[in-house]
Every structure is written in structure tokens, then in C-alpha cells.
CSV table of C-alpha atoms in Angstrom, one decimal:
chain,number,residue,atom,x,y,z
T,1,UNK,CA,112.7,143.9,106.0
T,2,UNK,CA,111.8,144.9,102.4
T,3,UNK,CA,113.0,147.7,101.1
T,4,UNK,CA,111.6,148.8,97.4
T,5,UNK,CA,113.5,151.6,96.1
T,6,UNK,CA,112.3,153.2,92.5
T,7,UNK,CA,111.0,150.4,91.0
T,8,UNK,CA,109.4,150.4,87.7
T,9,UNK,CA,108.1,147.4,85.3
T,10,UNK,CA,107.9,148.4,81.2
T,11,UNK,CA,105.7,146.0,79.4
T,12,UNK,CA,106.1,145.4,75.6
T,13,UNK,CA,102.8,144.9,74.0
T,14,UNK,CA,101.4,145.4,70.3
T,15,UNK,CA,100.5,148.8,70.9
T,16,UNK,CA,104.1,149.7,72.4
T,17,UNK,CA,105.5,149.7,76.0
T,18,UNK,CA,103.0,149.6,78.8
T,19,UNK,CA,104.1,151.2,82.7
T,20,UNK,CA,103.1,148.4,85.0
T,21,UNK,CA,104.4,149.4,87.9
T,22,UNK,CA,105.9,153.3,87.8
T,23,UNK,CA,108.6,154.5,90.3
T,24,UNK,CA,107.4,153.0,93.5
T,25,UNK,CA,109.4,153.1,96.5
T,26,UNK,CA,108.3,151.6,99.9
T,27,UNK,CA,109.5,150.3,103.0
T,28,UNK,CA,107.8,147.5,104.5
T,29,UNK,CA,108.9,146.6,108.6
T,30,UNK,CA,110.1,143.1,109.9
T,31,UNK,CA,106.7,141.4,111.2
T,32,UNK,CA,103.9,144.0,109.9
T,33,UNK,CA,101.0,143.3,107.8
T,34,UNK,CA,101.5,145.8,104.8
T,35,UNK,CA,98.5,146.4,103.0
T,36,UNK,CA,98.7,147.0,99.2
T,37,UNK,CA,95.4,148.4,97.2
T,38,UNK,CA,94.3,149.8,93.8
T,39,UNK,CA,91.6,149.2,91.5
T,40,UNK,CA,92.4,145.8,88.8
T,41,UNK,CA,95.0,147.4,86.4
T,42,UNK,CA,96.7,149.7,89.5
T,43,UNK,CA,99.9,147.7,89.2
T,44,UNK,CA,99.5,146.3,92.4
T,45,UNK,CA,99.7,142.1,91.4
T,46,UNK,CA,103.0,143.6,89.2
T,47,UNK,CA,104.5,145.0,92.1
T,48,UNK,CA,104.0,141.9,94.3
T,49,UNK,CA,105.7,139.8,91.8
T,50,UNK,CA,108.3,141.9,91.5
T,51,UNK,CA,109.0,141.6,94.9
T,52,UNK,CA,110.0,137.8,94.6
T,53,UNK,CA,111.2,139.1,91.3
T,54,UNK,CA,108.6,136.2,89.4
T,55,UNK,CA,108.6,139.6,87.1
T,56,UNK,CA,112.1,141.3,86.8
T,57,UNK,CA,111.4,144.8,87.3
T,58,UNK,CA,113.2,147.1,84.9
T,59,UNK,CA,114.7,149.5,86.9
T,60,UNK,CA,115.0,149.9,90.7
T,61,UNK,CA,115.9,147.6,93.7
T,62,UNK,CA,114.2,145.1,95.5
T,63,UNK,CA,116.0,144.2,99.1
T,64,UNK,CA,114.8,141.4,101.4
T,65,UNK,CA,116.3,140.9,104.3
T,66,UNK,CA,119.3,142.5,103.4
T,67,UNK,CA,119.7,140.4,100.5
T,68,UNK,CA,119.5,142.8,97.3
T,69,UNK,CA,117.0,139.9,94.7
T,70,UNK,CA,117.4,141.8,91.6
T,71,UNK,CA,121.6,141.3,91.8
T,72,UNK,CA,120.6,137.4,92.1
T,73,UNK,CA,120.1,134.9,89.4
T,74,UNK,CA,120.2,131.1,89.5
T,75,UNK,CA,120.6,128.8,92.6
T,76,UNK,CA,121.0,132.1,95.0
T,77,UNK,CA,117.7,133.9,93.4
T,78,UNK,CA,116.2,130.3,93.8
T,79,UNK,CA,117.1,129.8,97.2
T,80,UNK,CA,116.3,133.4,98.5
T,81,UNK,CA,113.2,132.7,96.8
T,82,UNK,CA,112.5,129.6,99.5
T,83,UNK,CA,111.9,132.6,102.1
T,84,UNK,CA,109.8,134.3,100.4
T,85,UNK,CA,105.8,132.0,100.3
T,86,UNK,CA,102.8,132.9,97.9
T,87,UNK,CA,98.8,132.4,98.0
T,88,UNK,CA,96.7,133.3,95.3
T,89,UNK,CA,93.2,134.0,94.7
T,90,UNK,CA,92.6,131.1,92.3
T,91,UNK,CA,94.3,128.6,95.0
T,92,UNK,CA,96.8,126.9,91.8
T,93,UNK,CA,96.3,123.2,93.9
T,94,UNK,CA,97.0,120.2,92.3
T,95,UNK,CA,93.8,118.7,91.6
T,96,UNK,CA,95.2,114.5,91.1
T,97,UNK,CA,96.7,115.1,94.6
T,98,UNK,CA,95.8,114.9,97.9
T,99,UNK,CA,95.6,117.8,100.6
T,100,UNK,CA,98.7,116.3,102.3
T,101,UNK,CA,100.6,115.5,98.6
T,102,UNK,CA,100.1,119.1,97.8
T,103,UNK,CA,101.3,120.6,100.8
T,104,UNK,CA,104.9,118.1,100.8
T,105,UNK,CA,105.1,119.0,97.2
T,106,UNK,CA,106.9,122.4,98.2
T,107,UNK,CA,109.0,121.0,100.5
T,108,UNK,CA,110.3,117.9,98.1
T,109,UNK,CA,110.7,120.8,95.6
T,110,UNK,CA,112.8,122.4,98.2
T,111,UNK,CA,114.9,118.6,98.6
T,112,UNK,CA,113.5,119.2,102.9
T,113,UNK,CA,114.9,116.2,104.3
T,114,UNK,CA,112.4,112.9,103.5
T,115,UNK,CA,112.6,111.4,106.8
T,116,UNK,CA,110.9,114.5,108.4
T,117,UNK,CA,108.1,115.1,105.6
T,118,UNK,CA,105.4,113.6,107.4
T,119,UNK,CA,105.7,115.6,110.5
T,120,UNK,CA,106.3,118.7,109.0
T,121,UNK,CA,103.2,118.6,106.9
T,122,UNK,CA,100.9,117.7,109.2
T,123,UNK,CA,101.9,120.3,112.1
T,124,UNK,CA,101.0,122.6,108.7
T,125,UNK,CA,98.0,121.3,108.0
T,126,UNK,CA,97.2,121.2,112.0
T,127,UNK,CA,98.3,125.1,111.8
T,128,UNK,CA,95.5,125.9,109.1
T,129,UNK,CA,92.8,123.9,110.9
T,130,UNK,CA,92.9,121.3,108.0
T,131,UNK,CA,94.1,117.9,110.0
T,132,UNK,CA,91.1,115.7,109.2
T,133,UNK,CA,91.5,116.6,105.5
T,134,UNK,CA,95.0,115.3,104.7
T,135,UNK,CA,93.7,112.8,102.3
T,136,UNK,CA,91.1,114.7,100.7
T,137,UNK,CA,91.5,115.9,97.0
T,138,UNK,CA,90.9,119.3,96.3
T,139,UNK,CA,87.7,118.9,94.6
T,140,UNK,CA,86.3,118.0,97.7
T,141,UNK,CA,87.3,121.4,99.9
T,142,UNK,CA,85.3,124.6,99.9
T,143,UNK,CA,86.9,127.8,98.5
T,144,UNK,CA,88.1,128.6,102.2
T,145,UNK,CA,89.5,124.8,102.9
T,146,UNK,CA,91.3,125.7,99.5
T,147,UNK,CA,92.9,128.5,100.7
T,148,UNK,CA,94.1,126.7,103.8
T,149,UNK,CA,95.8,124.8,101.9
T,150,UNK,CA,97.3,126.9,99.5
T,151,UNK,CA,98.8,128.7,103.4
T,152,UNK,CA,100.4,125.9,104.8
T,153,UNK,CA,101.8,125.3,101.4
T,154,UNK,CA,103.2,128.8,101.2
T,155,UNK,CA,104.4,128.2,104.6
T,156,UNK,CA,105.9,124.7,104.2
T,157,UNK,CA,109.8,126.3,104.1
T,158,UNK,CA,109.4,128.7,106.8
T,159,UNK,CA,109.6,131.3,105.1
T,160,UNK,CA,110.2,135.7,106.3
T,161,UNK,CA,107.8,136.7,104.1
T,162,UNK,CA,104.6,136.2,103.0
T,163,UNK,CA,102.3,137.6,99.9
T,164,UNK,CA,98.6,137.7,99.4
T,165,UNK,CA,97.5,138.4,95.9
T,166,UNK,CA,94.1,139.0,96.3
T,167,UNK,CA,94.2,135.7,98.6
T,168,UNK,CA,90.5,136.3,99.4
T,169,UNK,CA,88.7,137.8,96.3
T,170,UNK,CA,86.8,135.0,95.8
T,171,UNK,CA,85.8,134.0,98.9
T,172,UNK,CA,82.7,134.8,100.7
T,173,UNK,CA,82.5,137.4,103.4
T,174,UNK,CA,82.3,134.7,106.1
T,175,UNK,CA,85.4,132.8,105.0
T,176,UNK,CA,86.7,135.8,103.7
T,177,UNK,CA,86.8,136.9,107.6
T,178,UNK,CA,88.1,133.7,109.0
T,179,UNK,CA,90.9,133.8,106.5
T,180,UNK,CA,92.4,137.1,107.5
T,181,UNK,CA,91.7,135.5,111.4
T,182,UNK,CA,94.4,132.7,110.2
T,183,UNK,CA,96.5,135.1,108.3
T,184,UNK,CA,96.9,137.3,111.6
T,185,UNK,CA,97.4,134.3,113.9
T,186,UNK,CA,100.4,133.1,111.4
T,187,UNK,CA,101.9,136.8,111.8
T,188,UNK,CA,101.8,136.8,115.7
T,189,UNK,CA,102.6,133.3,116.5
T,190,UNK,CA,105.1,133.5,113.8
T,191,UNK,CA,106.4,137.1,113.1
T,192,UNK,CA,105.9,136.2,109.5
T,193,UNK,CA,106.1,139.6,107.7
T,194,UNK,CA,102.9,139.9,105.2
T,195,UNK,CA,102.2,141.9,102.0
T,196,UNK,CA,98.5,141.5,100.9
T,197,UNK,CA,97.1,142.7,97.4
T,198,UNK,CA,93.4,143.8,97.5
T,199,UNK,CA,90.7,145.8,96.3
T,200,UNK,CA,88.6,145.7,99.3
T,201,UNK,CA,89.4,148.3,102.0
T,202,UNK,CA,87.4,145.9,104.6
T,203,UNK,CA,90.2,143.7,104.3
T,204,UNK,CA,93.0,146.1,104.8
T,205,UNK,CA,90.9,147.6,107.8
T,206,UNK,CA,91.1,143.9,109.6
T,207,UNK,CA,94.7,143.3,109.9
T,208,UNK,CA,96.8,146.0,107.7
T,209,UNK,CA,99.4,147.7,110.1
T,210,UNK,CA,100.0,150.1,107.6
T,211,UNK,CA,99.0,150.4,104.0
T,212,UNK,CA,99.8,152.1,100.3
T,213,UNK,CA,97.0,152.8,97.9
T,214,UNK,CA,98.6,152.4,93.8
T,215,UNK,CA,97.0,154.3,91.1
T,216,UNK,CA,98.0,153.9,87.1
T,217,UNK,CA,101.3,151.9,88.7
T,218,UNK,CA,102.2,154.4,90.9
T,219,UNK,CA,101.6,154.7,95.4
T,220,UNK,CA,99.5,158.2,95.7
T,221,UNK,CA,99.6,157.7,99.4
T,222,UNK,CA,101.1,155.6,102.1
T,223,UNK,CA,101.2,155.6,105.8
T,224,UNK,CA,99.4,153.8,109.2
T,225,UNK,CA,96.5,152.5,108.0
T,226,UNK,CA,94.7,154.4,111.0
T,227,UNK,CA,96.0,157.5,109.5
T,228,UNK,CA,94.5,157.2,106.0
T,229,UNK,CA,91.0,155.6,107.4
T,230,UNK,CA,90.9,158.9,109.6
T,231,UNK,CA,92.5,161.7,107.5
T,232,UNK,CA,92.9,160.4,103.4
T,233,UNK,CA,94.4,163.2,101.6
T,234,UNK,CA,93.8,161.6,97.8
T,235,UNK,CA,90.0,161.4,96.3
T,236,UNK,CA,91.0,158.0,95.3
T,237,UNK,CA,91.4,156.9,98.9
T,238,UNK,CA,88.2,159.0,100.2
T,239,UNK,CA,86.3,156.7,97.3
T,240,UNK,CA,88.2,153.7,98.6
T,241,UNK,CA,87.2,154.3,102.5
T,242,UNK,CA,83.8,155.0,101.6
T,243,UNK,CA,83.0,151.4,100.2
T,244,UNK,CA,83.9,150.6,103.9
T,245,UNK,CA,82.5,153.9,106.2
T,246,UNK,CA,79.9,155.9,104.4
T,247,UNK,CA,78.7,159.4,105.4
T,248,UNK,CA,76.5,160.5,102.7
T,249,UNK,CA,73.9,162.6,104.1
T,250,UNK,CA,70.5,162.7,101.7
T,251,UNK,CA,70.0,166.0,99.7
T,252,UNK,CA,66.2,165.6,101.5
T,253,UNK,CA,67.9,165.9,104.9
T,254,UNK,CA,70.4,168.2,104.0
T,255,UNK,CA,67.5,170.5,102.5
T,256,UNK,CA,65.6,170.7,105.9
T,257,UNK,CA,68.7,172.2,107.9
T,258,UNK,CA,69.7,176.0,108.1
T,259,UNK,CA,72.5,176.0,110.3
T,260,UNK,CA,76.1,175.1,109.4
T,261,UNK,CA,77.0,171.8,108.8
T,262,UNK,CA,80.2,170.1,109.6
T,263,UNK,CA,81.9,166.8,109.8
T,264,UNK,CA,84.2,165.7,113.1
T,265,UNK,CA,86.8,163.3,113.0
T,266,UNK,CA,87.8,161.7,116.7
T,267,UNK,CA,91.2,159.7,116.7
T,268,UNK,CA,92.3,158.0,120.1
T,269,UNK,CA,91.1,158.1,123.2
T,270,UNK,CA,89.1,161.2,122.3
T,271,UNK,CA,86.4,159.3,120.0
T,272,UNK,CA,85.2,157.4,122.9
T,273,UNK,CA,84.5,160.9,125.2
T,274,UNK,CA,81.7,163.4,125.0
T,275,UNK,CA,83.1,166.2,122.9
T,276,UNK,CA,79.8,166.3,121.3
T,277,UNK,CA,77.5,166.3,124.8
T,278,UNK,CA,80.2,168.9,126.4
T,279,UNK,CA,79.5,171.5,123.6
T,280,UNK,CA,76.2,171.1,123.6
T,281,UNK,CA,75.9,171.9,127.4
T,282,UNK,CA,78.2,174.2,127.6
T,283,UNK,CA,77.5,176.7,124.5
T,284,UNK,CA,73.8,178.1,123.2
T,285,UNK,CA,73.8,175.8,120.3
T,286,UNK,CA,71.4,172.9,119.3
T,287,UNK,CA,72.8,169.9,117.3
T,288,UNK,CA,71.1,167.8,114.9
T,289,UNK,CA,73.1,164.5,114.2
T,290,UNK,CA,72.4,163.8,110.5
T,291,UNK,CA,75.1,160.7,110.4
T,292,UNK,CA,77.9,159.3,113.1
T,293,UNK,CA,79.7,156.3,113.8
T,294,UNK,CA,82.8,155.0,115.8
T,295,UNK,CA,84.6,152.8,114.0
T,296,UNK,CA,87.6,150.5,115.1
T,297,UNK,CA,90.8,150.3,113.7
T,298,UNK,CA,93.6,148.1,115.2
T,299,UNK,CA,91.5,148.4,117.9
T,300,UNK,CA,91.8,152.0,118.0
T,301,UNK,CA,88.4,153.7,118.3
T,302,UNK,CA,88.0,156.7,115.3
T,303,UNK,CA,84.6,158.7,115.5
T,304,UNK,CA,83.4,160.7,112.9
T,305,UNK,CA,80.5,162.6,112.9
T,306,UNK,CA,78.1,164.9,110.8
T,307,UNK,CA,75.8,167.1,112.6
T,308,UNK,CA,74.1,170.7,112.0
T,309,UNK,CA,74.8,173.5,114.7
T,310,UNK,CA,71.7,176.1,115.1
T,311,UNK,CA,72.1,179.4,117.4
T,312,UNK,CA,73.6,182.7,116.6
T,313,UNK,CA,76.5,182.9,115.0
T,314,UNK,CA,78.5,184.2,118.1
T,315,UNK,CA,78.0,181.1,120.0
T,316,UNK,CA,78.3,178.9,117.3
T,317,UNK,CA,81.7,180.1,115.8
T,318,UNK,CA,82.3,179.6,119.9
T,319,UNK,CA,81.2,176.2,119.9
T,320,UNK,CA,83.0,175.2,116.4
T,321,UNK,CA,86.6,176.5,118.3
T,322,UNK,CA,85.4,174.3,121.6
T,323,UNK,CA,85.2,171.1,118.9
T,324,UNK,CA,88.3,172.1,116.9
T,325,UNK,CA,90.7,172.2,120.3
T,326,UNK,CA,89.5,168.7,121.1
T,327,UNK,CA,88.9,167.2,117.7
T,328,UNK,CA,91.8,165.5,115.1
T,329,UNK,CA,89.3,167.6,112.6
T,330,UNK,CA,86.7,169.5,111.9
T,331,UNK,CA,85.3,170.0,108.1
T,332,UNK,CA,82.7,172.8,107.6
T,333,UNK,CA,80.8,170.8,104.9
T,334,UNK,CA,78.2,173.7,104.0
T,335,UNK,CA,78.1,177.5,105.8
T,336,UNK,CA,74.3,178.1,107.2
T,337,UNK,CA,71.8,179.7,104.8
């Protein structure tokens, strides 16, 4: 669906030229939600606009559909352009116009056919939940009404693709949560293929299929975004996935235990059994659970765990094997004392 092969953006600023976006290549699939995160000034927001080429990049290749969008320029990068919607986090709504005017202003941009504005507009604006506020001005809307509106507008030419940047930064948790609800609903019902900017993991965790984190303009790791929640291999994305799924353990606590201390990571099927209960029975150990959680991803269930194993040594380093043949993982975080 897109295909983004070495791409890099060179800015020209007082203090010379500036690597927005730095030899990125990534492949994003027909009807996924693709995830896109970095900290502000990661090159992320550059990279999204190449994609729709709003920012020519300055070397590299942007295909969509097919359709290579850095060999277009004109009426055919226009018109490839009509496939490809954008919401922002600021909204950019017309404020002298109604929600219904703002919404058929893409489509009478796009010459869509007159006679059939009316209906198209408001099965949009039924689609978002907004069809008692056609005739309301933005000023009027909440933050999350806003947004609606800024979707069906992005979606008013039925377009393949869709891209978030940082669509719901400045929205509260609540709304936040009901726009990624609305974002998922519009890729199932309609296979819309979606590329979301953000900062916040929590928001790639909801819906992301898969996911690349950006640092200094360049991707540092890409893959499921199961995978990277249950095995990050940068520091960046440890930092990033601990915003969302902490396992510090207090030095306090940590200084009262003797025995080994390890972390288990459960993917699957597997988080949801009693690894944990079975070793304990099984093997002349105690554990002490210091932290733990199951978290779900895509539905999937991934455990992790923290807990300190007392006995001797023989039927711990037993017990650590039984764990490690069951478990995706198993980090010894500190030897005994």
C-alpha cells in the first residue's frame, strides 16, 4: 500500500542544512493501522507530510498504491492527492462556517458532483456521530466534536489512506479514547489504511497493528506493535513503553530481598497460564512477587512479571530453566547476595 524507500528531507536554515527526516524506509500494509512515534523534533510530522508529498522529500521514493508521488506534479500529484485524507491536532476548521459547510468544502474543492453534496455530507457527518450538529459553527463543538469533524472532512473523497498527525494531542484522555474508537471503526468498516503520528505509546497500544519508533529523523526500530511492547530492543523504546507499563521496583523493596531477582515476559496463550504457580509447586523455591501485570495488546494477553526466587541455588537454577522453557523471556535483573 505505501512503500517508503530511503527517504530523506534536508532543511535550509540560517545555521545551514538541517536532516528532517534521515534515510527512512518502511512498508506500510493495505488496511493496517501503522503507528509512527518519536519525541517533538524526531521527524515524524516531516515524514507524514512527505508521504502526501505537502514537503518534497529530497531524496528517496514515496509509492502509494502503486502510484510512485514523488514522479507526479500538477493535476496528477493533485488528484492522487484526493486519496490520500489528513486530521490534525489543531483541527484547521473554518470558523465563519458551519459543521456541514466545512465538511462539503473538500468535496466542492474536489468539483464532487453538486446534486449529491447534501447526501454525501451528511452520511459523513452521521459516520462521526455529528448529525444533530450540521449547522453548528465550530466555536460551538468541544475539542472532540472538532475532531469529528475534521474526520469526515478527511474522509469526504473516499480516500485509501488516512494520516493522523498527532490527531489527539490535545484532547483529553476520555475523548482522546473515543477518538481512536472512531478511528478503528473507519478502518474495519472501511479498510481505510491509517498512519498516526504520536508521542503517546497509550495511543499506539489501542489500535497500532504495527509500529516504527523515529529518533533524530531516523526509524531505530520497527515491527508488530505486540513485538516491541513485549521485547524493545532500543532504550528509547524501553523509555517509551514505560510511560505506558511501569516495572520499577523501589530500591526499599529491592534492599529487603537476598535471592535472585528476575523479570518474566509471557506472550500468547502462555501469559494467561500458571507458569508462575507450576514452579513454585513443583521446585523448593519461594517467590516473592515485587511487581506483575497482564497487559492486553490487540487483544493479545502479555504478562510480565518481577519476582525474587529464595532456596538453594540447585533448585533455583532448576526452577529459572523450568520458567525459561515456558517463558518468551526471562531477565535475571540482580544475582542473589
Amino acid at each position: 500500500m505505501i512503500e517508503i524507500h530511503n527517504l530523506s528531507k534536508v532543511y535550509n536554515t540560517k545555521k545551514g542544512q538541517v536532516k528532517g527526516v534521515d534515510d527512512v524506509s518502511i512498508s506500510i500494509l493495505e488496511g493496517e493501522i501503522f503507528g509512527i512515534v518519536g519525541y517533538s523534533g524526531a521527524g515524524k510530522s516531516s515524514l507524514l507530510r512527505c508521504i502526501n508529498l505537502l514537503e518534497r522529500p529530497t531524496t528517496g521514493q514515496i509509492t502509494v498504491n502503486g502510484t510512485d508521488l514523488t514522479s507526479l506534479k500538477g493535476e496528477r500529484l493533485r488528484l492522487a492527492r484526493l486519496k490520500i485524507g489528513m486530521i490534525f491536532q489543531h483541527f484547521y476548521l473554518i470558523s465563519q462556517k458551519t459543521v456541514f459547510e466545512n465538511v462539503s468544502f473538500s468535496l466542492k474543492a474536489a468539483k464532487f458532483p453538486a446534486n449529491k453534496m447534501k447526501e454525501r455530507v451528511e452520511e459523513l457527518l452521521e459516520m462521526v456521530g455529528l448529525a444533530d450538529k450540521r449547522d453548528v459553527y465550530p466555536s460551538q463543538l468541544s475539542g472532540g466534536q472538532k475532531q469529528r469533524v475534521a474526520i469526515a472532512r478527511a474522509l469526504a473523497n473516499n480516500p485509501a489512506v488516512l494520516l493522523c498527525d498527532e490527531a489527539t494531542s490535545a484532547l483529553d484522555p476520555t475523548t482522546t479514547k473515543s477518538i481512536l474508537r472512531l478511528l478503528k471503526k473507519i478502518n474495519d468498516e472501511l479498510n481505510i489504511t491509517i498512519v498516526l503520528i504520536t508521542h503517546e505509546m497509550n495511543v499506539v497500544k489501542e489500535i497500532c497493528n504495527r509500529m516504527a519508533i523515529m529518533q533524530d529523523g531516523r526509524v531505530i526500530e520497527q515491527g508488530s506493535v505486540y513485538d516491541i511492547f513485549a521485547s524493545p530492543e532500543t532504550d528509547l523504546t524501553k523509555e517509551f513503553i514505560e510511560s505506558v507499563v511501569s516495572f520499577d521496583v523501589p530500591d526499599i523493596i529491592l534492599h529487603r530481598c537476598d535471592g535472585p531477582i528476575v523479570k518474566v515476559t509471557f506472550k500468547g496463550e502462555v501469559a494467561g497460564e500458571g507458569v508462575i504457580s507450576d514452579t513454585l509447586q513443583q521446585f523448593n523455591v519461594k517467590g516473592n512477587f515485587l511487581h506483575g501485570s497482564i497487559e492486553y495488546i490487540q487483544e493479545m494477553p502479555l504478562g510480565i512479571f518481577i519476582m525474587e526466587l529464595r532456596g538453594q541455588e540447585k533448585e533455583v537454577q532448576s526452577a529459572l530453566q523450568y520458567i525459561k522453557e515456558r517463558a518468551a523471556q526471562v531477565e535475571v535483573v540482580r544475582d542473589g547476595l
